[in-house]
Amino acid sequence: MTIIAYSSLIVALVSIVLAVSGKRHYYWISAIGIYIFSFLAGFSIGQLTVGLTFIPLVLAIGYTFDWIKNKVQILIVLSLGGLIGFVMVFFVDNKWVFFPFWIFS
């Protein structure tokens, strides 16, 4: 499990670098990688890193639907992703945050 967790973290970090460099579809891969890492990291760091999932997720959604056109919109979307992540970490039960994985356990 540790190898899978850290592999997904490495994939997420490399995907972020590629996405920032202009290949915007890599935000989707980054969001999935962080989410998998968060689940496998368990109830220690996993609870905190799941909030980071929402930053590349909202960026991926914004770029997919062409809602992001300038730097102000990037800051708005980043703030929205950070706010959603904060709410999910501190106010939503882990049963619902990790819902797709909860079904299989």
PDB file of N, CA, C and O in Angstrom, residues 19 23-32 53-69 73-74 76-78 80-81 84:
ATOM      1  N   ALA A  19       0.658  20.502 -15.706  1.00  0.00           N
ATOM      2  CA  ALA A  19      -0.532  21.337 -15.872  1.00  0.00           C
ATOM      3  C   ALA A  19      -0.184  22.816 -15.808  1.00  0.00           C
ATOM      4  O   ALA A  19      -0.688  23.616 -16.610  1.00  0.00           O
ATOM      5  N   LYS A  23      -0.218  22.222 -20.071  1.00  0.00           N
ATOM      6  CA  LYS A  23      -1.032  21.065 -20.453  1.00  0.00           C
ATOM      7  C   LYS A  23      -2.130  20.902 -19.404  1.00  0.00           C
ATOM      8  O   LYS A  23      -2.032  20.088 -18.487  1.00  0.00           O
ATOM      9  N   ARG A  24      -3.192  21.673 -19.560  1.00  0.00           N
ATOM     10  CA  ARG A  24      -4.223  21.841 -18.520  1.00  0.00           C
ATOM     11  C   ARG A  24      -4.980  20.560 -18.170  1.00  0.00           C
ATOM     12  O   ARG A  24      -5.493  20.438 -17.071  1.00  0.00           O
ATOM     13  N   HIS A  25      -5.049  19.596 -19.078  1.00  0.00           N
ATOM     14  CA  HIS A  25      -5.785  18.363 -18.782  1.00  0.00           C
ATOM     15  C   HIS A  25      -5.110  17.540 -17.678  1.00  0.00           C
ATOM     16  O   HIS A  25      -5.742  16.657 -17.102  1.00  0.00           O
ATOM     17  N   TYR A  26      -3.876  17.840 -17.363  1.00  0.00           N
ATOM     18  CA  TYR A  26      -3.190  17.121 -16.288  1.00  0.00           C
ATOM     19  C   TYR A  26      -3.707  17.494 -14.894  1.00  0.00           C
ATOM     20  O   TYR A  26      -3.390  16.820 -13.924  1.00  0.00           O
ATOM     21  N   TYR A  27      -4.494  18.546 -14.792  1.00  0.00           N
ATOM     22  CA  TYR A  27      -5.119  18.858 -13.500  1.00  0.00           C
ATOM     23  C   TYR A  27      -6.042  17.725 -13.053  1.00  0.00           C
ATOM     24  O   TYR A  27      -6.164  17.440 -11.869  1.00  0.00           O
ATOM     25  N   TRP A  28      -6.701  17.077 -13.998  1.00  0.00           N
ATOM     26  CA  TRP A  28      -7.569  15.948 -13.658  1.00  0.00           C
ATOM     27  C   TRP A  28      -6.756  14.807 -13.037  1.00  0.00           C
ATOM     28  O   TRP A  28      -7.152  14.239 -12.014  1.00  0.00           O
ATOM     29  N   ILE A  29      -5.643  14.488 -13.658  1.00  0.00           N
ATOM     30  CA  ILE A  29      -4.796  13.401 -13.154  1.00  0.00           C
ATOM     31  C   ILE A  29      -4.242  13.750 -11.785  1.00  0.00           C
ATOM     32  O   ILE A  29      -4.173  12.908 -10.888  1.00  0.00           O
ATOM     33  N   SER A  30      -3.867  14.996 -11.607  1.00  0.00           N
ATOM     34  CA  SER A  30      -3.352  15.440 -10.321  1.00  0.00           C
ATOM     35  C   SER A  30      -4.408  15.300  -9.223  1.00  0.00           C
ATOM     36  O   SER A  30      -4.105  14.847  -8.111  1.00  0.00           O
ATOM     37  N   ALA A  31      -5.624  15.701  -9.517  1.00  0.00           N
ATOM     38  CA  ALA A  31      -6.701  15.598  -8.525  1.00  0.00           C
ATOM     39  C   ALA A  31      -6.941  14.136  -8.128  1.00  0.00           C
ATOM     40  O   ALA A  31      -7.084  13.821  -6.940  1.00  0.00           O
ATOM     41  N   ILE A  32      -6.935  13.258  -9.101  1.00  0.00           N
ATOM     42  CA  ILE A  32      -7.135  11.829  -8.812  1.00  0.00           C
ATOM     43  C   ILE A  32      -5.959  11.277  -8.005  1.00  0.00           C
ATOM     44  O   ILE A  32      -6.149  10.522  -7.049  1.00  0.00           O
ATOM     45  N   THR A  53      -7.107  18.143  -2.790  1.00  0.00           N
ATOM     46  CA  THR A  53      -7.677  17.545  -3.999  1.00  0.00           C
ATOM     47  C   THR A  53      -8.549  18.541  -4.754  1.00  0.00           C
ATOM     48  O   THR A  53      -8.595  18.535  -5.983  1.00  0.00           O
ATOM     49  N   PHE A  54      -9.204  19.409  -4.017  1.00  0.00           N
ATOM     50  CA  PHE A  54     -10.187  20.292  -4.641  1.00  0.00           C
ATOM     51  C   PHE A  54      -9.555  21.449  -5.410  1.00  0.00           C
ATOM     52  O   PHE A  54     -10.211  22.034  -6.264  1.00  0.00           O
ATOM     53  N   ILE A  55      -8.300  21.760  -5.137  1.00  0.00           N
ATOM     54  CA  ILE A  55      -7.642  22.835  -5.881  1.00  0.00           C
ATOM     55  C   ILE A  55      -7.413  22.425  -7.339  1.00  0.00           C
ATOM     56  O   ILE A  55      -7.874  23.116  -8.251  1.00  0.00           O
ATOM     57  N   PRO A  56      -6.727  21.300  -7.617  1.00  0.00           N
ATOM     58  CA  PRO A  56      -6.607  20.931  -9.037  1.00  0.00           C
ATOM     59  C   PRO A  56      -7.947  20.515  -9.652  1.00  0.00           C
ATOM     60  O   PRO A  56      -8.145  20.665 -10.860  1.00  0.00           O
ATOM     61  N   LEU A  57      -8.871  20.045  -8.834  1.00  0.00           N
ATOM     62  CA  LEU A  57     -10.175  19.651  -9.365  1.00  0.00           C
ATOM     63  C   LEU A  57     -10.937  20.859  -9.909  1.00  0.00           C
ATOM     64  O   LEU A  57     -11.461  20.813 -11.032  1.00  0.00           O
ATOM     65  N   VAL A  58     -10.995  21.948  -9.146  1.00  0.00           N
ATOM     66  CA  VAL A  58     -11.710  23.129  -9.652  1.00  0.00           C
ATOM     67  C   VAL A  58     -10.946  23.775 -10.809  1.00  0.00           C
ATOM     68  O   VAL A  58     -11.559  24.342 -11.709  1.00  0.00           O
ATOM     69  N   LEU A  59      -9.605  23.696 -10.795  1.00  0.00           N
ATOM     70  CA  LEU A  59      -8.840  24.192 -11.937  1.00  0.00           C
ATOM     71  C   LEU A  59      -9.140  23.368 -13.184  1.00  0.00           C
ATOM     72  O   LEU A  59      -9.297  23.912 -14.284  1.00  0.00           O
ATOM     73  N   ALA A  60      -9.217  22.053 -13.032  1.00  0.00           N
ATOM     74  CA  ALA A  60      -9.546  21.186 -14.167  1.00  0.00           C
ATOM     75  C   ALA A  60     -10.933  21.503 -14.713  1.00  0.00           C
ATOM     76  O   ALA A  60     -11.117  21.603 -15.931  1.00  0.00           O
ATOM     77  N   ILE A  61     -11.888  21.692 -13.836  1.00  0.00           N
ATOM     78  CA  ILE A  61     -13.250  22.026 -14.272  1.00  0.00           C
ATOM     79  C   ILE A  61     -13.260  23.386 -14.960  1.00  0.00           C
ATOM     80  O   ILE A  61     -13.875  23.556 -16.018  1.00  0.00           O
ATOM     81  N   GLY A  62     -12.578  24.352 -14.356  1.00  0.00           N
ATOM     82  CA  GLY A  62     -12.536  25.692 -14.941  1.00  0.00           C
ATOM     83  C   GLY A  62     -11.910  25.729 -16.313  1.00  0.00           C
ATOM     84  O   GLY A  62     -12.419  26.390 -17.231  1.00  0.00           O
ATOM     85  N   TYR A  63     -10.808  25.022 -16.495  1.00  0.00           N
ATOM     86  CA  TYR A  63     -10.158  25.004 -17.815  1.00  0.00           C
ATOM     87  C   TYR A  63     -10.921  24.148 -18.821  1.00  0.00           C
ATOM     88  O   TYR A  63     -10.932  24.448 -20.018  1.00  0.00           O
ATOM     89  N   THR A  64     -11.572  23.101 -18.366  1.00  0.00           N
ATOM     90  CA  THR A  64     -12.345  22.255 -19.269  1.00  0.00           C
ATOM     91  C   THR A  64     -13.509  23.025 -19.885  1.00  0.00           C
ATOM     92  O   THR A  64     -13.793  22.892 -21.077  1.00  0.00           O
ATOM     93  N   PHE A  65     -14.183  23.825 -19.079  1.00  0.00           N
ATOM     94  CA  PHE A  65     -15.331  24.587 -19.576  1.00  0.00           C
ATOM     95  C   PHE A  65     -14.963  26.008 -20.022  1.00  0.00           C
ATOM     96  O   PHE A  65     -15.861  26.819 -20.258  1.00  0.00           O
ATOM     97  N   ASP A  66     -13.661  26.300 -20.124  1.00  0.00           N
ATOM     98  CA  ASP A  66     -13.161  27.617 -20.548  1.00  0.00           C
ATOM     99  C   ASP A  66     -13.693  28.760 -19.685  1.00  0.00           C
ATOM    100  O   ASP A  66     -13.983  29.853 -20.180  1.00  0.00           O
ATOM    101  N   TRP A  67     -13.806  28.520 -18.390  1.00  0.00           N
ATOM    102  CA  TRP A  67     -14.230  29.571 -17.467  1.00  0.00           C
ATOM    103  C   TRP A  67     -13.049  30.414 -17.009  1.00  0.00           C
ATOM    104  O   TRP A  67     -13.250  31.491 -16.473  1.00  0.00           O
ATOM    105  N   ILE A  68     -11.843  29.923 -17.204  1.00  0.00           N
ATOM    106  CA  ILE A  68     -10.644  30.634 -16.749  1.00  0.00           C
ATOM    107  C   ILE A  68      -9.972  31.248 -17.969  1.00  0.00           C
ATOM    108  O   ILE A  68      -9.513  30.540 -18.863  1.00  0.00           O
ATOM    109  N   LYS A  69      -9.916  32.584 -17.955  1.00  0.00           N
ATOM    110  CA  LYS A  69      -9.326  33.280 -19.089  1.00  0.00           C
ATOM    111  C   LYS A  69      -8.224  34.256 -18.689  1.00  0.00           C
ATOM    112  O   LYS A  69      -7.454  34.688 -19.523  1.00  0.00           O
ATOM    113  N   GLN A  73      -9.252  35.363 -12.646  1.00  0.00           N
ATOM    114  CA  GLN A  73     -10.120  34.189 -12.596  1.00  0.00           C
ATOM    115  C   GLN A  73      -9.381  32.979 -12.028  1.00  0.00           C
ATOM    116  O   GLN A  73      -9.983  32.156 -11.339  1.00  0.00           O
ATOM    117  N   ILE A  74      -8.085  32.876 -12.306  1.00  0.00           N
ATOM    118  CA  ILE A  74      -7.298  31.794 -11.709  1.00  0.00           C
ATOM    119  C   ILE A  74      -7.284  31.938 -10.194  1.00  0.00           C
ATOM    120  O   ILE A  74      -7.484  30.958  -9.456  1.00  0.00           O
ATOM    121  N   ILE A  76      -9.493  33.458  -8.326  1.00  0.00           N
ATOM    122  CA  ILE A  76     -10.838  33.178  -7.811  1.00  0.00           C
ATOM    123  C   ILE A  76     -11.068  31.673  -7.717  1.00  0.00           C
ATOM    124  O   ILE A  76     -11.558  31.157  -6.705  1.00  0.00           O
ATOM    125  N   VAL A  77     -10.693  30.951  -8.770  1.00  0.00           N
ATOM    126  CA  VAL A  77     -10.881  29.499  -8.784  1.00  0.00           C
ATOM    127  C   VAL A  77     -10.000  28.825  -7.733  1.00  0.00           C
ATOM    128  O   VAL A  77     -10.437  27.904  -7.045  1.00  0.00           O
ATOM    129  N   LEU A  78      -8.750  29.276  -7.583  1.00  0.00           N
ATOM    130  CA  LEU A  78      -7.874  28.730  -6.546  1.00  0.00           C
ATOM    131  C   LEU A  78      -8.451  28.960  -5.155  1.00  0.00           C
ATOM    132  O   LEU A  78      -8.419  28.073  -4.300  1.00  0.00           O
ATOM    133  N   LEU A  80     -11.621  29.395  -4.425  1.00  0.00           N
ATOM    134  CA  LEU A  80     -12.798  28.539  -4.306  1.00  0.00           C
ATOM    135  C   LEU A  80     -12.403  27.099  -3.987  1.00  0.00           C
ATOM    136  O   LEU A  80     -12.999  26.454  -3.119  1.00  0.00           O
ATOM    137  N   GLY A  81     -11.375  26.594  -4.663  1.00  0.00           N
ATOM    138  CA  GLY A  81     -10.891  25.240  -4.386  1.00  0.00           C
ATOM    139  C   GLY A  81     -10.358  25.106  -2.974  1.00  0.00           C
ATOM    140  O   GLY A  81     -10.609  24.106  -2.300  1.00  0.00           O
ATOM    141  N   ILE A  84     -13.429  25.116  -0.589  1.00  0.00           N
ATOM    142  CA  ILE A  84     -14.125  23.825  -0.629  1.00  0.00           C
ATOM    143  C   ILE A  84     -13.311  22.769   0.110  1.00  0.00           C
ATOM    144  O   ILE A  84     -13.860  21.976   0.880  1.00  0.00           O
TER     145      ILE A  84
END
